[in-house]
CSV table of C-alpha atoms and ligand atoms in Angstrom, one decimal:
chain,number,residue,atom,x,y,z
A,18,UNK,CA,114.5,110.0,94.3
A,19,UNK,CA,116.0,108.0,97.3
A,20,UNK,CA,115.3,104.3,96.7
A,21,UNK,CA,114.7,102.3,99.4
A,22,UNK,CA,115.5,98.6,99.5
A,23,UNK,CA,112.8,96.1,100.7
A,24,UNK,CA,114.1,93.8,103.0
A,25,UNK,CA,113.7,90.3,102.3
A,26,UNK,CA,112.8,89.5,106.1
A,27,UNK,CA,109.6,88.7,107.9
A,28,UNK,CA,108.3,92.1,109.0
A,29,UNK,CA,105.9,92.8,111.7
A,30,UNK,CA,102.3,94.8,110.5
A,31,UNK,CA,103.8,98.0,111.7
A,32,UNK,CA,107.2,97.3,110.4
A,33,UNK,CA,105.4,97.3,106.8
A,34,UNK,CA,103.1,99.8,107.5
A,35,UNK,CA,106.4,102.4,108.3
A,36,UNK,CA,108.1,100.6,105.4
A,37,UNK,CA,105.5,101.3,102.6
A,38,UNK,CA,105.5,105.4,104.6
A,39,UNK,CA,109.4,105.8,104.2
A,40,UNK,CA,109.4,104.4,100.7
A,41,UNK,CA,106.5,107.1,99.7
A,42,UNK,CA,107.4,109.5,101.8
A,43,UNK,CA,110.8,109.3,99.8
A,44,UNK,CA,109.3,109.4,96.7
A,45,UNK,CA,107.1,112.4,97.3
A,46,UNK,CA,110.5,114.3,98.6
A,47,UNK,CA,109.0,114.9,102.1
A,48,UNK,CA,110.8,116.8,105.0
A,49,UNK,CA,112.0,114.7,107.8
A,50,UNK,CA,110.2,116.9,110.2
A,51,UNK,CA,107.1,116.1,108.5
A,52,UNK,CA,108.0,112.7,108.4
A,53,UNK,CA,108.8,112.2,111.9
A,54,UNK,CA,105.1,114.3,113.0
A,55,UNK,CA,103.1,111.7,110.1
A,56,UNK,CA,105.2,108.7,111.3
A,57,UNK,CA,104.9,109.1,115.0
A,58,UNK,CA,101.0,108.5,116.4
A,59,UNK,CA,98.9,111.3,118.1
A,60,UNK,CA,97.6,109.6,120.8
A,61,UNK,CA,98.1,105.9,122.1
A,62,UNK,CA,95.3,104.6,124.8
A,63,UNK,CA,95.7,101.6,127.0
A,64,UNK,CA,93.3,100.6,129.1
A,65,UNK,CA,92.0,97.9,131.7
A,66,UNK,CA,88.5,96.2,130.9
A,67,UNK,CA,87.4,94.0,134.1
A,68,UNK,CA,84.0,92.1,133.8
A,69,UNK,CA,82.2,89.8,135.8
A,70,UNK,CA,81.8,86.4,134.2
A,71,UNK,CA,79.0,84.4,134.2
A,72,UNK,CA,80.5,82.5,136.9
A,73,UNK,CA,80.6,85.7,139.1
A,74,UNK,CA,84.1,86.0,138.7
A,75,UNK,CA,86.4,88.5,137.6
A,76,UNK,CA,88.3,88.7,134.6
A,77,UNK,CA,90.4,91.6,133.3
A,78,UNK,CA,91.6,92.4,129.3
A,79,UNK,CA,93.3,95.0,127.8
A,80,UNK,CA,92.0,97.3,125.5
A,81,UNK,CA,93.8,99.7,123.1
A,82,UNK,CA,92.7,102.6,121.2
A,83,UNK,CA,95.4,104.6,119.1
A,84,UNK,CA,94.6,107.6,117.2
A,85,UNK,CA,97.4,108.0,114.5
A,86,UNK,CA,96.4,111.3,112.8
A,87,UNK,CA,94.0,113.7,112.7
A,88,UNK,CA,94.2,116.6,110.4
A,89,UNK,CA,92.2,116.1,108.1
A,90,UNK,CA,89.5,115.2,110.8
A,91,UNK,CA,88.0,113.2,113.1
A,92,UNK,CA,90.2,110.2,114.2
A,93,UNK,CA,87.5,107.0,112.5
A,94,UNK,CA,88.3,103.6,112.5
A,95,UNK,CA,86.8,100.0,113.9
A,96,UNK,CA,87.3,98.6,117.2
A,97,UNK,CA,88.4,94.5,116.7
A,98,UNK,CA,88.4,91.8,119.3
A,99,UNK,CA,91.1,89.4,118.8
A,100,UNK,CA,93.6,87.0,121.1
A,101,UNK,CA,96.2,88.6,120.0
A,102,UNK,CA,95.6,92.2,119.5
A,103,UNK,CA,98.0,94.4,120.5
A,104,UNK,CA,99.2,97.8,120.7
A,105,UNK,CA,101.9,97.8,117.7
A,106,UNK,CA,99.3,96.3,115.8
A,107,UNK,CA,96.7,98.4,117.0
A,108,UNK,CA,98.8,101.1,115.8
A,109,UNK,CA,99.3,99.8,112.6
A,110,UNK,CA,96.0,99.9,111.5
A,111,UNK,CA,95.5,103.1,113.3
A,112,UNK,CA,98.2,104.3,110.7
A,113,UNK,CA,96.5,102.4,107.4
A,114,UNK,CA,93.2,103.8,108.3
A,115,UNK,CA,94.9,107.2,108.2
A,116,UNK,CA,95.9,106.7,104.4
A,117,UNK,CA,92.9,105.1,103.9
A,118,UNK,CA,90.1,107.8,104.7
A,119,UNK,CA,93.0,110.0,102.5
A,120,UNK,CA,93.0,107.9,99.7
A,121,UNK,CA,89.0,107.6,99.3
A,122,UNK,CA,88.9,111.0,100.2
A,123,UNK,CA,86.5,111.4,103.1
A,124,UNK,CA,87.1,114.0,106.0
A,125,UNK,CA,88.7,111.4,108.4
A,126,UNK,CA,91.7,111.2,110.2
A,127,UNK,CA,92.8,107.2,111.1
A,128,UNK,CA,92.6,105.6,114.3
A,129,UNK,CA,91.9,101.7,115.7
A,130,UNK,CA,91.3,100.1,118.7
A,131,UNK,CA,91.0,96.7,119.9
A,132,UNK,CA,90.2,94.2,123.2
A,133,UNK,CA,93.0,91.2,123.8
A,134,UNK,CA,90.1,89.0,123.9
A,135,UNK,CA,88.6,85.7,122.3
A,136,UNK,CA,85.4,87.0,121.8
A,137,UNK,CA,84.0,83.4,120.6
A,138,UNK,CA,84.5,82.2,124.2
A,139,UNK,CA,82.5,84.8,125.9
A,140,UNK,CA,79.1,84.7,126.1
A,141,UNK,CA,76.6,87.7,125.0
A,142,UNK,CA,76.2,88.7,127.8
A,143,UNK,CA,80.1,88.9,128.6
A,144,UNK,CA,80.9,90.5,125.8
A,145,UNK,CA,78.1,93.4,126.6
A,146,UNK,CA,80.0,93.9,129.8
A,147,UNK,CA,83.1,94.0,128.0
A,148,UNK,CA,82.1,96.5,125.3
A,149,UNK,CA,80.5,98.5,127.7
A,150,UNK,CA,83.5,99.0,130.2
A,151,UNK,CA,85.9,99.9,127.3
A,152,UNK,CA,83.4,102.8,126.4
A,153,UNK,CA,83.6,103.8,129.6
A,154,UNK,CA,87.4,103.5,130.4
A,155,UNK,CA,87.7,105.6,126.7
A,156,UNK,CA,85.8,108.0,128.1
A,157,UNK,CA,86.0,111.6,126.4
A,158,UNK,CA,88.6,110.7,123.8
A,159,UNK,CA,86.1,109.3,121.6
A,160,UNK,CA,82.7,111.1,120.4
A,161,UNK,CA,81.1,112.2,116.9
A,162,UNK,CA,83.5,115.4,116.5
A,163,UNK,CA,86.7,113.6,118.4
A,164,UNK,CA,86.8,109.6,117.4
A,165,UNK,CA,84.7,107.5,116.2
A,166,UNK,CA,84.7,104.1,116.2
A,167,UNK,CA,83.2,101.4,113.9
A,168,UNK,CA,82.9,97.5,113.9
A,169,UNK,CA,86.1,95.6,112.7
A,170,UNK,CA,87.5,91.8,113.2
A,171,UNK,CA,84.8,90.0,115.4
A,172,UNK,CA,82.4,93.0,116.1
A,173,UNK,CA,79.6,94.1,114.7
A,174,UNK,CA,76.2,96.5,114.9
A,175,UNK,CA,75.7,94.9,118.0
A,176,UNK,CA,78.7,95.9,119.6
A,177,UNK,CA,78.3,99.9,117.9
A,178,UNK,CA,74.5,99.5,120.0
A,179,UNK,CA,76.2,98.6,123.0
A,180,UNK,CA,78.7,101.4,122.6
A,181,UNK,CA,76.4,104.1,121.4
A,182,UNK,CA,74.1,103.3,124.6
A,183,UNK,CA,76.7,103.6,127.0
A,184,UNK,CA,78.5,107.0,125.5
A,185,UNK,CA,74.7,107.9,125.4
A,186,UNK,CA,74.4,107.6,129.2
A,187,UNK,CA,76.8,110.2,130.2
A,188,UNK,CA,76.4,112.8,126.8
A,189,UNK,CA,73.0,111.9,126.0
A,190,UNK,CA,71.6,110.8,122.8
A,191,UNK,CA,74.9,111.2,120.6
A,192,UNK,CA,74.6,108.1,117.5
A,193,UNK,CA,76.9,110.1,115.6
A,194,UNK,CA,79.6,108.3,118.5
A,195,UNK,CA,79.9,105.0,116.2
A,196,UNK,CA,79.6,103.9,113.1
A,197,UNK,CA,78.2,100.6,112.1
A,198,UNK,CA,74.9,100.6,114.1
A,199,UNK,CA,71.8,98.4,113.2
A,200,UNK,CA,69.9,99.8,111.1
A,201,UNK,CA,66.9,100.3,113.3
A,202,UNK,CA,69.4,102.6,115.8
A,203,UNK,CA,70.7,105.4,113.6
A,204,UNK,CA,72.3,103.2,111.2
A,205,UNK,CA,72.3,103.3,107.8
A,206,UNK,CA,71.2,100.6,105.3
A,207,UNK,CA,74.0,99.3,103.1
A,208,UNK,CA,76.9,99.3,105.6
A,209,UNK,CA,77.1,95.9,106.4
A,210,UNK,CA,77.8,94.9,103.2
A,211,UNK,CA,79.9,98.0,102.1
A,212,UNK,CA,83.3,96.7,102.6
A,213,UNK,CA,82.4,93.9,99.9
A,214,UNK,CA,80.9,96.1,97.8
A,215,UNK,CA,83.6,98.1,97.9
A,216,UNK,CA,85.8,95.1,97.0
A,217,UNK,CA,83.9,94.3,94.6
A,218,UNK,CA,83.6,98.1,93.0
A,219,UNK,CA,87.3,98.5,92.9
A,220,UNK,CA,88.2,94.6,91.3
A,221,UNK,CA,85.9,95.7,88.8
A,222,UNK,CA,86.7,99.3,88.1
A,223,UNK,CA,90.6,98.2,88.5
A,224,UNK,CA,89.5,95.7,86.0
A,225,UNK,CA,88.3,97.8,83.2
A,226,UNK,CA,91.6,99.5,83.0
A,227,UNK,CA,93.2,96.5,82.6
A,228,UNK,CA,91.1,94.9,80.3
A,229,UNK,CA,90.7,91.4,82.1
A,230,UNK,CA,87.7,90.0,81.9
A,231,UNK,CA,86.4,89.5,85.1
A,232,UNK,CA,83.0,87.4,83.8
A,233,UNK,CA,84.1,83.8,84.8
A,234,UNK,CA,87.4,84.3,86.5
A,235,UNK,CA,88.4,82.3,89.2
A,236,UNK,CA,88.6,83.7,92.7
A,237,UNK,CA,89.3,82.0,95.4
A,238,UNK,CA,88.8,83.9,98.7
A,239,UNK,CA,90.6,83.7,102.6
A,240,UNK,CA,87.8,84.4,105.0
A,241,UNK,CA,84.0,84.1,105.2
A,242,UNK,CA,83.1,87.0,108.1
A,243,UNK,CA,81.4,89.8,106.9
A,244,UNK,CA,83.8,90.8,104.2
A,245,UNK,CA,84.7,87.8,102.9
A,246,UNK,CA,81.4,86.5,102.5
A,247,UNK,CA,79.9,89.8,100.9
A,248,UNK,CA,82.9,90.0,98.9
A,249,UNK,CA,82.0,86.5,97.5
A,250,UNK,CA,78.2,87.5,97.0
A,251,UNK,CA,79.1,90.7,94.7
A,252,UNK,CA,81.6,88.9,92.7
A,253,UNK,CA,78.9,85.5,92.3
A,254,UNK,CA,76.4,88.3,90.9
A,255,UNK,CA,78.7,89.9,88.8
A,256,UNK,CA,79.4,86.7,87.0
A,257,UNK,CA,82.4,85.2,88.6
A,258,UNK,CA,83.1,81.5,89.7
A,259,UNK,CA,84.3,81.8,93.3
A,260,UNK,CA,86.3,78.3,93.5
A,261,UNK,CA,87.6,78.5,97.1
A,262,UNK,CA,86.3,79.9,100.6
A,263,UNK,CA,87.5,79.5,104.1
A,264,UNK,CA,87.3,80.4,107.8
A,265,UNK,CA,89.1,80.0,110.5
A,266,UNK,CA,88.5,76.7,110.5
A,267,UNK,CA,89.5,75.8,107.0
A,268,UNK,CA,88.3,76.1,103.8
A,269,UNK,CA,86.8,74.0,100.8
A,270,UNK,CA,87.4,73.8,97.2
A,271,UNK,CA,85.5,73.3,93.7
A,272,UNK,CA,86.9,73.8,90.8
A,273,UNK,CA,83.7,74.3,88.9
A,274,UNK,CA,83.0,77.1,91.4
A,275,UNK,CA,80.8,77.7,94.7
A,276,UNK,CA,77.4,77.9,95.4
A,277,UNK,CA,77.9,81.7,97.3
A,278,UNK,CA,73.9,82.2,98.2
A,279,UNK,CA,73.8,78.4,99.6
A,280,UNK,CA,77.3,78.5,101.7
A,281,UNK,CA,75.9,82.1,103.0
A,282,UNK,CA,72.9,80.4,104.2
A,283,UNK,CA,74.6,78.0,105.6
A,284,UNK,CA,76.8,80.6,107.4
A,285,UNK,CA,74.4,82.5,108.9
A,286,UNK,CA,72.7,79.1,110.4
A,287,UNK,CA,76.3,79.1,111.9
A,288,UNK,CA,77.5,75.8,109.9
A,289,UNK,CA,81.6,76.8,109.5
A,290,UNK,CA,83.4,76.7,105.9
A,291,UNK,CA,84.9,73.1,106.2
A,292,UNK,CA,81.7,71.0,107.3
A,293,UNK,CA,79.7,72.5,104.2
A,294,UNK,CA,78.1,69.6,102.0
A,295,UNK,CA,79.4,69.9,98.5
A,296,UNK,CA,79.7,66.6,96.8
A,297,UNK,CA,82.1,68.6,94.3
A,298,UNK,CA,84.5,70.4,96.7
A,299,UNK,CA,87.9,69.0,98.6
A,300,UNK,CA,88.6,70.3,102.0
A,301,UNK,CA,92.0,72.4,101.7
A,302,UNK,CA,93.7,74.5,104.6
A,303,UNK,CA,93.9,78.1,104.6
A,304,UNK,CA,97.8,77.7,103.6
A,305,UNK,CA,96.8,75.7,100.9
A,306,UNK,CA,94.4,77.8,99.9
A,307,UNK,CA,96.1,81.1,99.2
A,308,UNK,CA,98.5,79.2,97.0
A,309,UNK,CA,95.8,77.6,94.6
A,310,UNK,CA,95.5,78.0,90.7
A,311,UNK,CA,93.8,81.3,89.7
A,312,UNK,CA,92.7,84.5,88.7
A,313,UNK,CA,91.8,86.6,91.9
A,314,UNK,CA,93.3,86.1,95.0
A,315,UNK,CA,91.1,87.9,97.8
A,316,UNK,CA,92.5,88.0,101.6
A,317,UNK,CA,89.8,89.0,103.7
A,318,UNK,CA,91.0,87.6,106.9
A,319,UNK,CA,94.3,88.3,109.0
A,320,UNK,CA,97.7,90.7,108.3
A,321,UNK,CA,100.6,89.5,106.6
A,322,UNK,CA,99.1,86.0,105.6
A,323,UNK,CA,100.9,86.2,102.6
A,324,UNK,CA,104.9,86.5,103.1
A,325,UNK,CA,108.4,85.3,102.3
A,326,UNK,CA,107.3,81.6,103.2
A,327,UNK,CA,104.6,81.3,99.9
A,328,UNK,CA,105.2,84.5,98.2
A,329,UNK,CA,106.8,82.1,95.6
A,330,UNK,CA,103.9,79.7,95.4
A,331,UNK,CA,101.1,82.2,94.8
A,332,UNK,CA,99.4,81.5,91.5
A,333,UNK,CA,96.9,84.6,91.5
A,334,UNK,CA,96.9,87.1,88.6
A,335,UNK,CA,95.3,89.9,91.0
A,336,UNK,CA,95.2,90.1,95.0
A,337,UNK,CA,93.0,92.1,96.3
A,338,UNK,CA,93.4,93.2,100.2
A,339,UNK,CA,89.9,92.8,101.4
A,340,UNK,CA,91.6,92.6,104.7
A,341,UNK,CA,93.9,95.5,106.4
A,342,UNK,CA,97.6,94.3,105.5
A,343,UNK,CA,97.0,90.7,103.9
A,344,UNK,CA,100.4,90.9,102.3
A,345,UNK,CA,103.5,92.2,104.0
A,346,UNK,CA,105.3,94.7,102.0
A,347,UNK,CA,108.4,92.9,102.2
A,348,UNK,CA,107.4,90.6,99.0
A,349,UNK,CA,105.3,92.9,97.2
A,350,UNK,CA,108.0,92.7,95.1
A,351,UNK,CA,108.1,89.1,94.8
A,352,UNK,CA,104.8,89.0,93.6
A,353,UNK,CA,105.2,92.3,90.8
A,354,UNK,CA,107.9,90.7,89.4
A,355,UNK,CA,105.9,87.0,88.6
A,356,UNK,CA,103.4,89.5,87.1
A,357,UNK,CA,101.2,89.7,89.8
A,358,UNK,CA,98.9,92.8,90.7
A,359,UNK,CA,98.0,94.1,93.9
A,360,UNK,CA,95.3,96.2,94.4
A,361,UNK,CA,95.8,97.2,98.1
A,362,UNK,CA,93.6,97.7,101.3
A,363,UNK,CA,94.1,101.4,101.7
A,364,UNK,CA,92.0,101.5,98.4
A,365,UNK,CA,90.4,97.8,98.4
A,366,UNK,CA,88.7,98.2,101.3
A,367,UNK,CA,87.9,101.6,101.8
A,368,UNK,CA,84.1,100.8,101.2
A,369,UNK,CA,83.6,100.6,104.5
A,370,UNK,CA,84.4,103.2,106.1
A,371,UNK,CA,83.0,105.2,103.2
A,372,UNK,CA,79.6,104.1,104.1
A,373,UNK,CA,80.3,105.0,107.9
A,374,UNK,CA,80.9,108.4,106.2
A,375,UNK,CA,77.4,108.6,104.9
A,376,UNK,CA,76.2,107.2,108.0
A,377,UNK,CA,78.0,110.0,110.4
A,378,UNK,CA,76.5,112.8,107.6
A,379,UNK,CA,73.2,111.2,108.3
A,380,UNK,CA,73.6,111.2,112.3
A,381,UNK,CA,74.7,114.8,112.8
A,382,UNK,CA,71.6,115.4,110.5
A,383,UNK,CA,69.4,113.7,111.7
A,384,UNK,CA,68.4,112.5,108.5
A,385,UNK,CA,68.1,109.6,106.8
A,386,UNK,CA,69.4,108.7,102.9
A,387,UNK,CA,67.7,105.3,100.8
A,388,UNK,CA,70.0,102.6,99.9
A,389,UNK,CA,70.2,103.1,96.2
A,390,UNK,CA,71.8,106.6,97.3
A,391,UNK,CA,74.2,104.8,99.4
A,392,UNK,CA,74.8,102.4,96.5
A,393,UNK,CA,75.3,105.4,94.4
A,394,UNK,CA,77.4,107.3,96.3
A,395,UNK,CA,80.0,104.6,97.5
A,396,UNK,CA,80.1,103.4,93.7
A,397,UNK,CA,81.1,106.8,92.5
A,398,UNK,CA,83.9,107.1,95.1
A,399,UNK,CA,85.3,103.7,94.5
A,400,UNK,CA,85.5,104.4,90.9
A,401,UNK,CA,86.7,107.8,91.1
A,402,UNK,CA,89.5,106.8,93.7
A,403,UNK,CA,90.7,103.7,91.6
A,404,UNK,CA,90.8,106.0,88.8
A,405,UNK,CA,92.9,108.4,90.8
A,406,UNK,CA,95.4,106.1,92.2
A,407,UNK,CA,96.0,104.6,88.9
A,408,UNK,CA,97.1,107.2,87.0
A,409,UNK,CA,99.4,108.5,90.1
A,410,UNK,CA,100.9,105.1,89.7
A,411,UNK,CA,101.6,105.5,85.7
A,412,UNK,CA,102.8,109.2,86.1
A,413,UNK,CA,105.1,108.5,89.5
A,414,UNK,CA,105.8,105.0,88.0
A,415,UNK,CA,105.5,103.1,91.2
A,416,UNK,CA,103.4,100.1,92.0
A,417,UNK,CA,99.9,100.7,93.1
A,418,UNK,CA,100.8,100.6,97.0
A,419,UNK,CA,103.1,102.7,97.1
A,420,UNK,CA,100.9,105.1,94.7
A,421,UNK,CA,98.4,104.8,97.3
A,422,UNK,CA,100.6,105.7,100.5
A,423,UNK,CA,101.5,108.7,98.3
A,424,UNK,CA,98.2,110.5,98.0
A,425,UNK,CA,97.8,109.8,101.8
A,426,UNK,CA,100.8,111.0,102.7
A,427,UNK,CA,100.5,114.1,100.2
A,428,UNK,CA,96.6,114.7,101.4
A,429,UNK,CA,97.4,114.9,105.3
A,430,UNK,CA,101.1,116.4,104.9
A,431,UNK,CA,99.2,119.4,103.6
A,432,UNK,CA,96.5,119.4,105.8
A,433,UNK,CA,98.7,119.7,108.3
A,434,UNK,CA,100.9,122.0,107.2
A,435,UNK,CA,97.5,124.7,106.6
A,436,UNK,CA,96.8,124.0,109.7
A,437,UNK,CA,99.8,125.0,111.3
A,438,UNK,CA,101.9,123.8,114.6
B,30,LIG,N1,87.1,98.6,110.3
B,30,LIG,C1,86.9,99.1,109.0
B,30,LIG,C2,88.2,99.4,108.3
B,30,LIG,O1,89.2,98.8,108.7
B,30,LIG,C3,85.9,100.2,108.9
B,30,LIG,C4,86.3,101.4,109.7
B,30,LIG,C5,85.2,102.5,109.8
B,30,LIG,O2,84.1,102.3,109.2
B,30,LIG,O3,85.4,103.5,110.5
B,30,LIG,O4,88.3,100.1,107.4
């Protein structure tokens, strides 16, 4: 087996994402043709998104939607809005959602799109406008048997409405175009809070095997949006003590733990992290944050936020990669080699689009399931796919990353090759 040496240099989200591919595509032996037709996207879209303000003036973003692989079906994966999207990053997560929908085993390819936009300083009404025109300007390359898009970073049901409405006008009543929607359009109940769930699911399933005792432990988690903040609701339930939160803004920490259901409250009246009232709690930065005494680490926010600078300094038992690439490859490992476990985002947070799974089944039904079925269903699949990846990771001997990458890989390598060229 070729071994390939992680650079110890700050690597860019797709620079990890190819990384963590040549290191498993190594181990699994894979031809170079292959590796060039996995590596290499399908389909890369750029497009222009003008609005009219508020002001009645024009303003023009980008948007991006690349669709990395398809074989094993239709491209799926969320649409975000950021300041700095991109197309290399764009591409990167088009890529991770690829393995992803491999490695929890639904009949997905990967794609990912995204708007260079701040969404927080457009008004509803803007960002309507904007959502709309980059349905339009995608045009035929998405729909329910082709691409389908889901929410992501700073979108939500509201945006899949918006999307489904205006795909709608020209193909007629088509939910089955997005995933995500509210429930009272087509969408299903429990995908909201699936990502966390999912989270949650695969800390505790990861947890069993390892025999640590997750009743009490200390997690301290990196954003509050939806997947941080569900994420911190499952694990409160489930009996741990979640000593740290954050946004964007900042974050805030007690020792003795969190109250989850009153900081979600105060969320959803839109108070952020750092102005929350807790007598008990010390305001800390998100860089202080990641680097705080103990058990679970859990990145739910931005890529590669942990890195060469505070690999060192992380004093976590377990990270788990709530977010898509929280920690770049390049010190993965750093962090084995202090001890530390990484159960990562291809698996971590594969609830999601899990639950858009059940929710495209549903749509090209036209049916409808309950939620404990959802429940049901996405808890079996975690389970099951932790269980998998773990014991590819004993038999190959490799950390769990690169185990995961390696069923991807494996899954649409073979896909593809049934298919034919
Ligand atoms: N945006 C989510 C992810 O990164 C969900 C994608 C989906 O449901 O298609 O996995």
């Amino acid at each position: 087996m070729a071994v390939i040496e992680r650079p110890r240099e700050k690597l860019s989200t797709l620079d990890g994402v190819n990384l963590m591919f040549d290191i498993a595509a190594s181990c699994l032996g894979l031809k170079e043709s292959m590796r060039q037709l996995l590596r290499v996207p399908y389909r890369q879209i750029q497009v222009e998104v003008p609005i009219v303000n508020d002001a009645g003036e024009l303003e023009v973003y980008t948007g991006y939607r690349v669709q990395h692989d398809g074989a094993r079906g239709p491209y799926k994966g969320g649409i975000r809005y950021h300041p700095t999207a991109n197309m290399d990053e764009v591409r990167a997560l088009a890529a991770i959602m690829t393995w992803k929908t491999a490695v929890i085993d639904v009949p997905f390819g990967g794609a990912k799109g995204g708007v260079m936009v701040d969404p927080r300083r457009l008004s509803a009404r803007e960002l309507e406008a904007l959502t709309r025109k980059f349905t339009q300007r995608l045009g035929d390359f998405i729909g329910p048997y082709r691409d389908i898009p889901a929410p992501d970073m700073n979108t939500n049901a509201q945006t899949m409405a918006w999307m489904m409405d205006e795909y709608g006008r020209r193909h007629g009543f088509t939910p089955g175009v997005v995933t995500g929607k509210p429930v009272e359009l087509w969408g299903i109940r429990g995908r909201e809070e699936a990502t966390g769930r999912g989270v949650w699911l695969a800390l505790d399933e990861a947890a069993r095997q390892w025999d640590f005792e997750l009743q009490d432990a200390r997690v301290v988690i990196q954003g509050f949006g939806n997947v941080g903040s569900h994420t911190a609701r499952f694990l409160h339930e489930a009996g741990c003590r979640i000593v740290a939160v954050s946004d964007v803004d900042g974050g805030i920490y007690n020792p003795d733990g969190l109250d989850i259901p009153d900081l979600i409250r105060a969320k959803n009246k839109g108070i952020p992290v750092p102005a929350y009232r807790d007598p008990d709690a010390r305001r800390v930065s998100n860089e202080e944050l990641l680097e705080l005494d103990c058990d679970v680490l859990i990145p739910a926010a931005i890529a590669h936020v942990i890195d060469l600078h505070n690999a060192e300094r992380i004093r976590a038992r377990i990270i788990v990669e709530a977010a898509n690439a929280p920690v770049s490859p390049a010190v993965d490992g750093i962090l084995e080699g202090r001890g530390i476990r990484i159960i990562p985002d291809v698996l971590a947070n594969a609830g999601g689009v899990t639950v858009s799974y059940f929710e495209w089944i549903q749509n090209i039904q036209m049916q409808a399931w309950d939620e404990d079925h959802v429940e049901r269903e996405l808890e079996r699949k975690m389970r099951q796919a932790v269980r998998h990846l773990m014991e590819v990771a004993e038999k190959e001997n490799v950390d769990m990353r690169t185990a995961a990458y390696m069923i991807g890989i494996d899954a649409v390598a073979r896909a593809r090759q049934l298919r034919g060229f």
